[in-house]
Structures are given as C-alpha cells and as structure tokens.
XYZ file of C-alpha atoms in Angstrom:
106
model
C -8.099 6.856 -18.528
C -10.968 9.277 -17.916
C -10.540 12.437 -15.905
C -12.635 10.973 -13.063
C -10.408 7.859 -12.939
C -7.386 10.148 -12.660
C -8.613 11.469 -9.293
C -7.091 9.831 -6.218
C -8.670 10.210 -2.783
C -6.109 11.926 -0.533
C -8.206 13.134 2.422
C -11.626 13.305 4.026
C -13.213 15.843 6.376
C -14.159 13.975 9.543
C -15.752 16.763 11.594
C -15.933 20.437 12.481
C -13.499 21.827 15.045
C -14.329 24.891 17.114
C -16.671 27.752 16.226
C -14.632 29.555 13.556
C -15.249 27.095 10.731
C -12.203 24.880 11.185
C -12.404 21.206 10.213
C -10.628 17.989 11.148
C -9.141 16.314 8.078
C -7.991 12.713 7.889
C -5.109 12.757 5.442
C -4.147 9.616 3.514
C -0.771 10.986 2.454
C 2.562 10.284 4.081
C 3.517 12.439 5.805
C -0.025 13.614 6.494
C 0.826 17.272 5.926
C 1.771 16.597 2.278
C -1.817 17.299 1.215
C -1.213 20.994 1.853
C 1.272 21.002 -1.059
C -1.059 19.149 -3.467
C -3.402 20.514 -6.124
C -6.620 19.525 -4.383
C -10.087 19.201 -5.914
C -13.494 17.913 -4.856
C -15.370 15.135 -6.672
C -16.708 17.689 -9.182
C -13.117 18.844 -9.821
C -13.638 22.226 -8.160
C -10.408 23.541 -6.683
C -10.118 23.022 -2.919
C -7.918 25.380 -0.921
C -7.148 24.592 2.707
C -4.829 26.135 5.246
C -3.148 23.895 7.811
C -3.601 25.261 11.331
C -2.094 22.392 13.326
C -1.883 18.629 13.712
C -3.853 17.157 16.635
C -2.723 14.382 19.000
C -4.384 11.717 16.786
C -2.352 12.814 13.771
C -5.366 14.403 12.103
C -5.045 17.864 10.603
C -6.974 20.892 11.827
C -7.514 23.013 8.740
C -9.436 25.979 7.440
C -11.229 26.128 4.083
C -10.961 29.623 2.570
C -14.703 30.082 2.166
C -15.875 28.624 5.525
C -16.076 30.956 8.527
C -18.491 29.338 11.007
C -19.165 25.975 12.612
C -22.519 25.448 10.873
C -20.906 25.608 7.435
C -17.969 23.470 8.621
C -20.356 20.755 9.853
C -21.886 20.534 6.365
C -18.476 19.376 5.101
C -18.449 16.199 7.223
C -17.375 13.236 5.032
C -16.418 15.641 2.206
C -13.805 13.841 0.100
C -10.715 15.608 -1.207
C -8.871 14.375 -4.283
C -5.694 15.020 -6.238
C -5.069 14.157 -9.877
C -2.731 11.205 -10.369
C -0.761 13.332 -12.828
C 0.319 15.564 -9.906
C 1.781 12.666 -7.912
C 5.554 12.141 -7.976
C 6.893 9.388 -10.223
C 7.878 6.231 -8.342
C 10.671 3.758 -8.908
C 9.856 0.368 -10.450
C 9.751 -1.191 -6.968
C 7.311 1.345 -5.450
C 3.534 1.484 -5.740
C 0.724 3.745 -4.660
C -1.918 1.938 -2.612
C -4.495 3.031 -5.181
C -2.649 0.971 -7.811
C -2.931 -2.197 -5.696
C -6.691 -2.046 -5.162
C -8.577 -4.859 -6.815
C -5.527 -7.051 -7.438
C -6.589 -9.783 -4.996
C-alpha cells in the first residue's frame, strides 16, 4: 500500500466563518469532534493543526487553523480536504468496518 493510499479523508472545509479566519469543517468522523484528536495532514502530507472553537447547530465544526488569521485567507481553504493516515485509526473487531474499506465492493 502506498503512502497516498494510506490517507483517509476525514474532513473538508466547507466555508469561512466570521472575520477572524475561522472555518466551517464538515467532519466525517463519529463523533464529529474526534478529528481534533487525529494526526491530520493535507493531500501533500503537510501537517494540519486545527483548534475546535465550537460545534454549530448543523453539527459542523467551527475551527481555527493556526496560520490563518483573516477571512480572506480562510475563504481560500474552501473545499480543502483533510486526511488522516489509516495507521493512526483504531483497530476494529472482525465484525466492524470503516466506510473507506467498503467503497468499490458493489
């Protein structure tokens, strides 16, 4: 398995939020806030560090990237994908599966 194949999509930036560089993140983890505990990277495997500010009424996360401090820079992150290496995921029992493992089986 190549390093790129080891990356699992765990979240996506959907929009900017406010004027201080915050972003709305759609988390694919359960519970959604689990992504804060993960070793996150972008598609080029650069480390991604986010701080959870709050969860909105839709269940999306309002977060802050360490190096983003204004809305203009936050808007550039729209559709930015966030990954985690499969090796950092918890081991599952024989009867459990990650959705990623079921893709393409039909």
